[in-house]
mmCIF file with all atom_site columns, C-alpha atoms in Angstrom:
data_model
loop_
_atom_site.group_PDB
_atom_site.id
_atom_site.type_symbol
_atom_site.label_atom_id
_atom_site.label_alt_id
_atom_site.label_comp_id
_atom_site.label_asym_id
_atom_site.label_entity_id
_atom_site.label_seq_id
_atom_site.pdbx_PDB_ins_code
_atom_site.Cartn_x
_atom_site.Cartn_y
_atom_site.Cartn_z
_atom_site.occupancy
_atom_site.B_iso_or_equiv
_atom_site.pdbx_formal_charge
_atom_site.auth_seq_id
_atom_site.auth_comp_id
_atom_site.auth_asym_id
_atom_site.auth_atom_id
_atom_site.pdbx_PDB_model_num
ATOM 1   C CA . MET A 1 1   ? 30.254 -2.161  -17.060 1.00 39.00 ? 139 MET A CA 1
ATOM 2   C CA . SER A 1 2   ? 30.080 -2.996  -13.357 1.00 39.00 ? 140 SER A CA 1
ATOM 3   C CA . ALA A 1 3   ? 29.669 -0.756  -10.362 1.00 41.00 ? 141 ALA A CA 1
ATOM 4   C CA . ASP A 1 4   ? 32.739 1.341   -9.612  1.00 43.00 ? 142 ASP A CA 1
ATOM 5   C CA . ALA A 1 5   ? 35.129 -0.844  -7.643  1.00 43.00 ? 143 ALA A CA 1
ATOM 6   C CA . SER A 1 6   ? 37.267 2.230   -6.830  1.00 44.00 ? 144 SER A CA 1
ATOM 7   C CA . ALA A 1 7   ? 34.618 3.689   -4.520  1.00 46.00 ? 145 ALA A CA 1
ATOM 8   C CA . PRO A 1 8   ? 35.842 3.933   -0.919  1.00 49.00 ? 146 PRO A CA 1
ATOM 9   C CA . ALA A 1 9   ? 35.110 0.923   1.279   1.00 50.00 ? 147 ALA A CA 1
ATOM 10  C CA . GLY A 1 10  ? 31.776 1.261   3.027   1.00 64.00 ? 148 GLY A CA 1
ATOM 11  C CA . THR A 1 11  ? 30.440 3.601   0.351   1.00 80.00 ? 149 THR A CA 1
ATOM 12  C CA . THR A 1 12  ? 27.052 2.764   -1.081  1.00 90.00 ? 150 THR A CA 1
ATOM 13  C CA . ARG A 1 13  ? 27.564 1.975   -4.765  1.00 96.00 ? 151 ARG A CA 1
ATOM 14  C CA . VAL A 1 14  ? 24.869 3.214   -7.137  1.00 97.00 ? 152 VAL A CA 1
ATOM 15  C CA . VAL A 1 15  ? 24.325 2.122   -10.737 1.00 98.00 ? 153 VAL A CA 1
ATOM 16  C CA . VAL A 1 16  ? 22.231 4.476   -12.857 1.00 98.00 ? 154 VAL A CA 1
ATOM 17  C CA . LEU A 1 17  ? 20.844 2.980   -16.079 1.00 97.00 ? 155 LEU A CA 1
ATOM 18  C CA . GLY A 1 18  ? 19.256 5.444   -18.473 1.00 95.00 ? 156 GLY A CA 1
ATOM 19  C CA . TRP A 1 19  ? 17.929 4.708   -21.908 1.00 95.00 ? 157 TRP A CA 1
ATOM 20  C CA . GLY A 1 20  ? 16.194 6.331   -24.825 1.00 92.00 ? 158 GLY A CA 1
ATOM 21  C CA . ASN A 1 21  ? 16.521 7.550   -28.391 1.00 91.00 ? 159 ASN A CA 1
ATOM 22  C CA . GLU A 1 22  ? 17.628 11.163  -28.680 1.00 88.00 ? 160 GLU A CA 1
ATOM 23  C CA . SER A 1 23  ? 16.397 11.240  -32.276 1.00 87.00 ? 161 SER A CA 1
ATOM 24  C CA . ARG A 1 24  ? 12.834 10.879  -31.000 1.00 89.00 ? 162 ARG A CA 1
ATOM 25  C CA . GLY A 1 25  ? 12.227 14.074  -29.053 1.00 82.00 ? 163 GLY A CA 1
ATOM 26  C CA . ASP A 1 26  ? 11.449 13.545  -25.377 1.00 84.00 ? 164 ASP A CA 1
ATOM 27  C CA . ASP A 1 27  ? 12.703 9.947   -25.577 1.00 89.00 ? 165 ASP A CA 1
ATOM 28  C CA . GLY A 1 28  ? 16.121 11.553  -25.076 1.00 90.00 ? 166 GLY A CA 1
ATOM 29  C CA . LEU A 1 29  ? 15.291 12.512  -21.470 1.00 93.00 ? 167 LEU A CA 1
ATOM 30  C CA . GLY A 1 30  ? 16.882 9.329   -20.039 1.00 94.00 ? 168 GLY A CA 1
ATOM 31  C CA . PRO A 1 31  ? 20.228 9.760   -21.824 1.00 95.00 ? 169 PRO A CA 1
ATOM 32  C CA . ALA A 1 32  ? 20.307 13.496  -21.040 1.00 95.00 ? 170 ALA A CA 1
ATOM 33  C CA . LEU A 1 33  ? 19.861 12.825  -17.328 1.00 96.00 ? 171 LEU A CA 1
ATOM 34  C CA . VAL A 1 34  ? 22.460 10.043  -17.305 1.00 96.00 ? 172 VAL A CA 1
ATOM 35  C CA . ARG A 1 35  ? 25.026 12.356  -18.897 1.00 96.00 ? 173 ARG A CA 1
ATOM 36  C CA . ARG A 1 36  ? 24.408 14.862  -16.090 1.00 96.00 ? 174 ARG A CA 1
ATOM 37  C CA . VAL A 1 37  ? 24.959 12.102  -13.536 1.00 96.00 ? 175 VAL A CA 1
ATOM 38  C CA . GLU A 1 38  ? 28.183 11.114  -15.266 1.00 96.00 ? 176 GLU A CA 1
ATOM 39  C CA . ALA A 1 39  ? 29.414 14.721  -15.494 1.00 96.00 ? 177 ALA A CA 1
ATOM 40  C CA . VAL A 1 40  ? 29.212 15.148  -11.716 1.00 94.00 ? 178 VAL A CA 1
ATOM 41  C CA . GLY A 1 41  ? 31.836 12.406  -11.391 1.00 94.00 ? 179 GLY A CA 1
ATOM 42  C CA . LEU A 1 42  ? 30.793 10.868  -8.092  1.00 94.00 ? 180 LEU A CA 1
ATOM 43  C CA . SER A 1 43  ? 33.170 7.950   -7.457  1.00 94.00 ? 181 SER A CA 1
ATOM 44  C CA . HIS A 1 44  ? 30.421 5.761   -5.996  1.00 96.00 ? 182 HIS A CA 1
ATOM 45  C CA . VAL A 1 45  ? 28.099 6.178   -9.013  1.00 97.00 ? 183 VAL A CA 1
ATOM 46  C CA . THR A 1 46  ? 28.333 4.274   -12.280 1.00 96.00 ? 184 THR A CA 1
ATOM 47  C CA . ALA A 1 47  ? 26.282 5.830   -15.064 1.00 97.00 ? 185 ALA A CA 1
ATOM 48  C CA . ILE A 1 48  ? 25.239 3.661   -18.005 1.00 96.00 ? 186 ILE A CA 1
ATOM 49  C CA . GLU A 1 49  ? 23.480 5.071   -21.053 1.00 94.00 ? 187 GLU A CA 1
ATOM 50  C CA . ASP A 1 50  ? 21.956 2.876   -23.727 1.00 93.00 ? 188 ASP A CA 1
ATOM 51  C CA . PHE A 1 51  ? 19.405 2.919   -26.494 1.00 91.00 ? 189 PHE A CA 1
ATOM 52  C CA . GLN A 1 52  ? 17.245 0.404   -24.596 1.00 93.00 ? 190 GLN A CA 1
ATOM 53  C CA . LEU A 1 53  ? 17.461 -1.959  -21.629 1.00 93.00 ? 191 LEU A CA 1
ATOM 54  C CA . GLN A 1 54  ? 19.031 -5.320  -22.428 1.00 91.00 ? 192 GLN A CA 1
ATOM 55  C CA . LEU A 1 55  ? 19.592 -8.652  -20.711 1.00 90.00 ? 193 LEU A CA 1
ATOM 56  C CA . GLU A 1 56  ? 23.231 -7.760  -20.149 1.00 92.00 ? 194 GLU A CA 1
ATOM 57  C CA . HIS A 1 57  ? 22.288 -4.846  -17.935 1.00 95.00 ? 195 HIS A CA 1
ATOM 58  C CA . ALA A 1 58  ? 21.460 -7.357  -15.210 1.00 95.00 ? 196 ALA A CA 1
ATOM 59  C CA . VAL A 1 59  ? 25.196 -8.039  -14.887 1.00 95.00 ? 197 VAL A CA 1
ATOM 60  C CA . ASP A 1 60  ? 25.902 -4.298  -14.732 1.00 96.00 ? 198 ASP A CA 1
ATOM 61  C CA . LEU A 1 61  ? 23.986 -4.275  -11.444 1.00 97.00 ? 199 LEU A CA 1
ATOM 62  C CA . ASP A 1 62  ? 26.312 -6.842  -9.861  1.00 96.00 ? 200 ASP A CA 1
ATOM 63  C CA . GLY A 1 63  ? 28.083 -5.136  -6.972  1.00 95.00 ? 201 GLY A CA 1
ATOM 64  C CA . ALA A 1 64  ? 25.611 -2.272  -6.748  1.00 97.00 ? 202 ALA A CA 1
ATOM 65  C CA . ASP A 1 65  ? 23.907 -1.382  -3.481  1.00 97.00 ? 203 ASP A CA 1
ATOM 66  C CA . ILE A 1 66  ? 21.211 0.694   -5.219  1.00 98.00 ? 204 ILE A CA 1
ATOM 67  C CA . ALA A 1 67  ? 19.989 0.613   -8.814  1.00 98.00 ? 205 ALA A CA 1
ATOM 68  C CA . LEU A 1 68  ? 18.291 3.532   -10.529 1.00 98.00 ? 206 LEU A CA 1
ATOM 69  C CA . PHE A 1 69  ? 16.504 3.240   -13.879 1.00 97.00 ? 207 PHE A CA 1
ATOM 70  C CA . VAL A 1 70  ? 15.909 6.530   -15.736 1.00 97.00 ? 208 VAL A CA 1
ATOM 71  C CA . ASP A 1 71  ? 13.607 6.914   -18.749 1.00 94.00 ? 209 ASP A CA 1
ATOM 72  C CA . ALA A 1 72  ? 11.011 9.120   -20.397 1.00 92.00 ? 210 ALA A CA 1
ATOM 73  C CA . SER A 1 73  ? 7.388  8.116   -19.844 1.00 91.00 ? 211 SER A CA 1
ATOM 74  C CA . VAL A 1 74  ? 4.075  9.253   -21.298 1.00 89.00 ? 212 VAL A CA 1
ATOM 75  C CA . ALA A 1 75  ? 2.373  7.783   -18.211 1.00 88.00 ? 213 ALA A CA 1
ATOM 76  C CA . ALA A 1 76  ? 4.400  9.705   -15.610 1.00 91.00 ? 214 ALA A CA 1
ATOM 77  C CA . PRO A 1 77  ? 2.803  12.690  -13.917 1.00 84.00 ? 215 PRO A CA 1
ATOM 78  C CA . HIS A 1 78  ? 4.273  16.118  -14.571 1.00 90.00 ? 216 HIS A CA 1
ATOM 79  C CA . PRO A 1 79  ? 7.234  16.572  -14.131 1.00 94.00 ? 217 PRO A CA 1
ATOM 80  C CA . PHE A 1 80  ? 8.281  13.021  -13.116 1.00 94.00 ? 218 PHE A CA 1
ATOM 81  C CA . ALA A 1 81  ? 7.543  9.986   -10.950 1.00 95.00 ? 219 ALA A CA 1
ATOM 82  C CA . PHE A 1 82  ? 9.979  8.319   -8.558  1.00 97.00 ? 220 PHE A CA 1
ATOM 83  C CA . THR A 1 83  ? 9.004  4.786   -7.570  1.00 96.00 ? 221 THR A CA 1
ATOM 84  C CA . GLU A 1 84  ? 10.571 1.640   -6.181  1.00 97.00 ? 222 GLU A CA 1
ATOM 85  C CA . THR A 1 85  ? 10.468 -1.543  -8.223  1.00 97.00 ? 223 THR A CA 1
ATOM 86  C CA . GLY A 1 86  ? 11.656 -5.128  -8.064  1.00 94.00 ? 224 GLY A CA 1
ATOM 87  C CA . PRO A 1 87  ? 11.989 -8.278  -10.117 1.00 94.00 ? 225 PRO A CA 1
ATOM 88  C CA . ARG A 1 88  ? 8.836  -9.504  -11.760 1.00 87.00 ? 226 ARG A CA 1
ATOM 89  C CA . PRO A 1 89  ? 8.925  -13.090 -12.986 1.00 77.00 ? 227 PRO A CA 1
ATOM 90  C CA . GLY A 1 90  ? 6.970  -13.852 -16.115 1.00 67.00 ? 228 GLY A CA 1
ATOM 91  C CA . LEU A 1 91  ? 7.948  -10.798 -18.099 1.00 56.00 ? 229 LEU A CA 1
ATOM 92  C CA . THR A 1 92  ? 9.386  -11.611 -21.481 1.00 56.00 ? 230 THR A CA 1
ATOM 93  C CA . HIS A 1 93  ? 13.175 -11.709 -21.449 1.00 52.00 ? 231 HIS A CA 1
ATOM 94  C CA . THR A 1 94  ? 14.068 -10.765 -24.982 1.00 49.00 ? 232 THR A CA 1
ATOM 95  C CA . SER A 1 95  ? 16.897 -8.655  -26.294 1.00 45.00 ? 233 SER A CA 1
ATOM 96  C CA . HIS A 1 96  ? 14.564 -5.738  -27.070 1.00 48.00 ? 234 HIS A CA 1
ATOM 97  C CA . ALA A 1 97  ? 12.261 -3.450  -25.087 1.00 69.00 ? 235 ALA A CA 1
ATOM 98  C CA . MET A 1 98  ? 12.876 -4.804  -21.595 1.00 88.00 ? 236 MET A CA 1
ATOM 99  C CA . ALA A 1 99  ? 11.326 -3.279  -18.510 1.00 93.00 ? 237 ALA A CA 1
ATOM 100 C CA . PRO A 1 100 ? 13.421 -2.610  -15.371 1.00 96.00 ? 238 PRO A CA 1
ATOM 101 C CA . GLU A 1 101 ? 11.493 -5.402  -13.624 1.00 95.00 ? 239 GLU A CA 1
ATOM 102 C CA . ALA A 1 102 ? 12.619 -7.869  -16.304 1.00 93.00 ? 240 ALA A CA 1
ATOM 103 C CA . VAL A 1 103 ? 16.260 -6.792  -15.908 1.00 95.00 ? 241 VAL A CA 1
ATOM 104 C CA . LEU A 1 104 ? 15.942 -7.333  -12.151 1.00 96.00 ? 242 LEU A CA 1
ATOM 105 C CA . ASP A 1 105 ? 14.381 -10.752 -12.728 1.00 95.00 ? 243 ASP A CA 1
ATOM 106 C CA . VAL A 1 106 ? 17.291 -11.706 -15.003 1.00 94.00 ? 244 VAL A CA 1
ATOM 107 C CA . PHE A 1 107 ? 19.659 -10.577 -12.231 1.00 96.00 ? 245 PHE A CA 1
ATOM 108 C CA . THR A 1 108 ? 17.922 -12.933 -9.790  1.00 96.00 ? 246 THR A CA 1
ATOM 109 C CA . ARG A 1 109 ? 17.951 -15.852 -12.216 1.00 94.00 ? 247 ARG A CA 1
ATOM 110 C CA . VAL A 1 110 ? 21.523 -15.431 -13.440 1.00 94.00 ? 248 VAL A CA 1
ATOM 111 C CA . LEU A 1 111 ? 23.250 -14.432 -10.210 1.00 95.00 ? 249 LEU A CA 1
ATOM 112 C CA . GLY A 1 112 ? 21.086 -16.511 -7.873  1.00 95.00 ? 250 GLY A CA 1
ATOM 113 C CA . ARG A 1 113 ? 20.396 -13.745 -5.373  1.00 96.00 ? 251 ARG A CA 1
ATOM 114 C CA . ALA A 1 114 ? 18.151 -10.769 -4.871  1.00 96.00 ? 252 ALA A CA 1
ATOM 115 C CA . PRO A 1 115 ? 19.041 -7.628  -6.802  1.00 97.00 ? 253 PRO A CA 1
ATOM 116 C CA . PRO A 1 116 ? 19.855 -4.384  -5.023  1.00 98.00 ? 254 PRO A CA 1
ATOM 117 C CA . PRO A 1 117 ? 16.999 -2.078  -4.057  1.00 98.00 ? 255 PRO A CA 1
ATOM 118 C CA . ALA A 1 118 ? 15.852 -0.559  -7.345  1.00 98.00 ? 256 ALA A CA 1
ATOM 119 C CA . PHE A 1 119 ? 14.118 2.682   -8.189  1.00 98.00 ? 257 PHE A CA 1
ATOM 120 C CA . VAL A 1 120 ? 12.668 4.204   -11.351 1.00 97.00 ? 258 VAL A CA 1
ATOM 121 C CA . LEU A 1 121 ? 12.812 7.893   -12.213 1.00 96.00 ? 259 LEU A CA 1
ATOM 122 C CA . ALA A 1 122 ? 10.286 8.307   -15.025 1.00 95.00 ? 260 ALA A CA 1
ATOM 123 C CA . VAL A 1 123 ? 10.410 11.799  -16.527 1.00 95.00 ? 261 VAL A CA 1
ATOM 124 C CA . ARG A 1 124 ? 7.227  12.933  -18.242 1.00 91.00 ? 262 ARG A CA 1
ATOM 125 C CA . GLY A 1 125 ? 7.611  12.883  -22.020 1.00 88.00 ? 263 GLY A CA 1
ATOM 126 C CA . GLU A 1 126 ? 5.048  14.217  -24.450 1.00 83.00 ? 264 GLU A CA 1
ATOM 127 C CA . ALA A 1 127 ? 6.656  14.619  -27.889 1.00 80.00 ? 265 ALA A CA 1
ATOM 128 C CA . PHE A 1 128 ? 8.370  11.594  -29.437 1.00 87.00 ? 266 PHE A CA 1
ATOM 129 C CA . GLU A 1 129 ? 8.507  12.548  -33.103 1.00 82.00 ? 267 GLU A CA 1
ATOM 130 C CA . LEU A 1 130 ? 11.414 11.227  -35.150 1.00 88.00 ? 268 LEU A CA 1
ATOM 131 C CA . GLY A 1 131 ? 14.051 13.837  -35.946 1.00 81.00 ? 269 GLY A CA 1
ATOM 132 C CA . THR A 1 132 ? 13.283 16.203  -33.085 1.00 84.00 ? 270 THR A CA 1
ATOM 133 C CA . GLY A 1 133 ? 15.169 17.029  -29.904 1.00 82.00 ? 271 GLY A CA 1
ATOM 134 C CA . LEU A 1 134 ? 13.990 17.929  -26.445 1.00 87.00 ? 272 LEU A CA 1
ATOM 135 C CA . GLY A 1 135 ? 11.471 20.744  -26.433 1.00 87.00 ? 273 GLY A CA 1
ATOM 136 C CA . ALA A 1 136 ? 11.278 23.571  -23.903 1.00 90.00 ? 274 ALA A CA 1
ATOM 137 C CA . ALA A 1 137 ? 8.735  21.705  -21.743 1.00 91.00 ? 275 ALA A CA 1
ATOM 138 C CA . ALA A 1 138 ? 10.926 18.586  -21.694 1.00 92.00 ? 276 ALA A CA 1
ATOM 139 C CA . GLU A 1 139 ? 13.954 20.702  -20.722 1.00 92.00 ? 277 GLU A CA 1
ATOM 140 C CA . GLU A 1 140 ? 11.975 22.064  -17.759 1.00 95.00 ? 278 GLU A CA 1
ATOM 141 C CA . ARG A 1 141 ? 11.021 18.544  -16.643 1.00 94.00 ? 279 ARG A CA 1
ATOM 142 C CA . LEU A 1 142 ? 14.656 17.481  -17.065 1.00 95.00 ? 280 LEU A CA 1
ATOM 143 C CA . GLU A 1 143 ? 15.728 20.316  -14.741 1.00 96.00 ? 281 GLU A CA 1
ATOM 144 C CA . ALA A 1 144 ? 13.107 19.313  -12.154 1.00 97.00 ? 282 ALA A CA 1
ATOM 145 C CA . ALA A 1 145 ? 14.219 15.664  -12.309 1.00 97.00 ? 283 ALA A CA 1
ATOM 146 C CA . TRP A 1 146 ? 17.870 16.668  -11.962 1.00 97.00 ? 284 TRP A CA 1
ATOM 147 C CA . ASP A 1 147 ? 17.121 18.911  -8.970  1.00 97.00 ? 285 ASP A CA 1
ATOM 148 C CA . PHE A 1 148 ? 15.336 15.948  -7.365  1.00 97.00 ? 286 PHE A CA 1
ATOM 149 C CA . LEU A 1 149 ? 17.992 13.358  -8.249  1.00 97.00 ? 287 LEU A CA 1
ATOM 150 C CA . ARG A 1 150 ? 21.222 15.120  -7.386  1.00 96.00 ? 288 ARG A CA 1
ATOM 151 C CA . PRO A 1 151 ? 20.763 15.093  -3.578  1.00 95.00 ? 289 PRO A CA 1
ATOM 152 C CA . LEU A 1 152 ? 19.780 11.421  -3.727  1.00 96.00 ? 290 LEU A CA 1
ATOM 153 C CA . LEU A 1 153 ? 23.022 10.551  -5.501  1.00 96.00 ? 291 LEU A CA 1
ATOM 154 C CA . GLU A 1 154 ? 25.074 12.583  -3.049  1.00 91.00 ? 292 GLU A CA 1
ATOM 155 C CA . THR A 1 155 ? 23.538 10.715  -0.099  1.00 88.00 ? 293 THR A CA 1
ATOM 156 C CA . PRO A 1 156 ? 22.764 7.255   -1.424  1.00 92.00 ? 294 PRO A CA 1
ATOM 157 C CA . ASP A 1 157 ? 20.654 5.433   1.103   1.00 94.00 ? 295 ASP A CA 1
ATOM 158 C CA . ALA A 1 158 ? 17.738 3.206   0.067   1.00 95.00 ? 296 ALA A CA 1
ATOM 159 C CA . THR A 1 159 ? 15.745 4.109   3.180   1.00 95.00 ? 297 THR A CA 1
ATOM 160 C CA . ALA A 1 160 ? 16.131 7.831   2.473   1.00 95.00 ? 298 ALA A CA 1
ATOM 161 C CA . TRP A 1 161 ? 15.244 7.243   -1.179  1.00 96.00 ? 299 TRP A CA 1
ATOM 162 C CA . ARG A 1 162 ? 12.065 5.423   -0.107  1.00 96.00 ? 300 ARG A CA 1
ATOM 163 C CA . ALA A 1 163 ? 11.055 8.475   1.898   1.00 95.00 ? 301 ALA A CA 1
ATOM 164 C CA . ARG A 1 164 ? 11.101 10.483  -1.360  1.00 95.00 ? 302 ARG A CA 1
ATOM 165 C CA . LEU A 1 165 ? 8.871  8.141   -3.411  1.00 95.00 ? 303 LEU A CA 1
ATOM 166 C CA . THR A 1 166 ? 6.223  9.975   -5.409  1.00 89.00 ? 304 THR A CA 1
ATOM 167 C CA . GLY A 1 167 ? 3.964  7.146   -6.471  1.00 69.00 ? 305 GLY A CA 1
#
């Protein structure tokens, strides 16, 4: 899926990529947040949910002005971290377990140009047991991440997003 071509001319197009496994507790934070983004229905935002990042997601960023990667993280501070990232050559480009930096590097290699400014919203996850859903603590962190993210999506500007970096 590519960025929404129906967005009004001059509108900053945002692609939100969220991934995770909802059958593994807090790993479902990424998909849960992406579904909220999608439900808002902003014409300039394309929301993509997947089980994991893949090589093909580099093409999904074609036409985007801003990219946002959303995932659960055991390393993120409570309740989340919001950072900027970029392509990192040398990361393994396989079909499984890719990092956002690897997707951005694939973008550069395949499309022959720099990717859009890219950010990561890493929501703190603590319980990843198979067969469980989001716990109460994860739901609270999801709410905090959503409260943080929604205004960014409504006013998509990389400079303004940089002013909100947490790490």
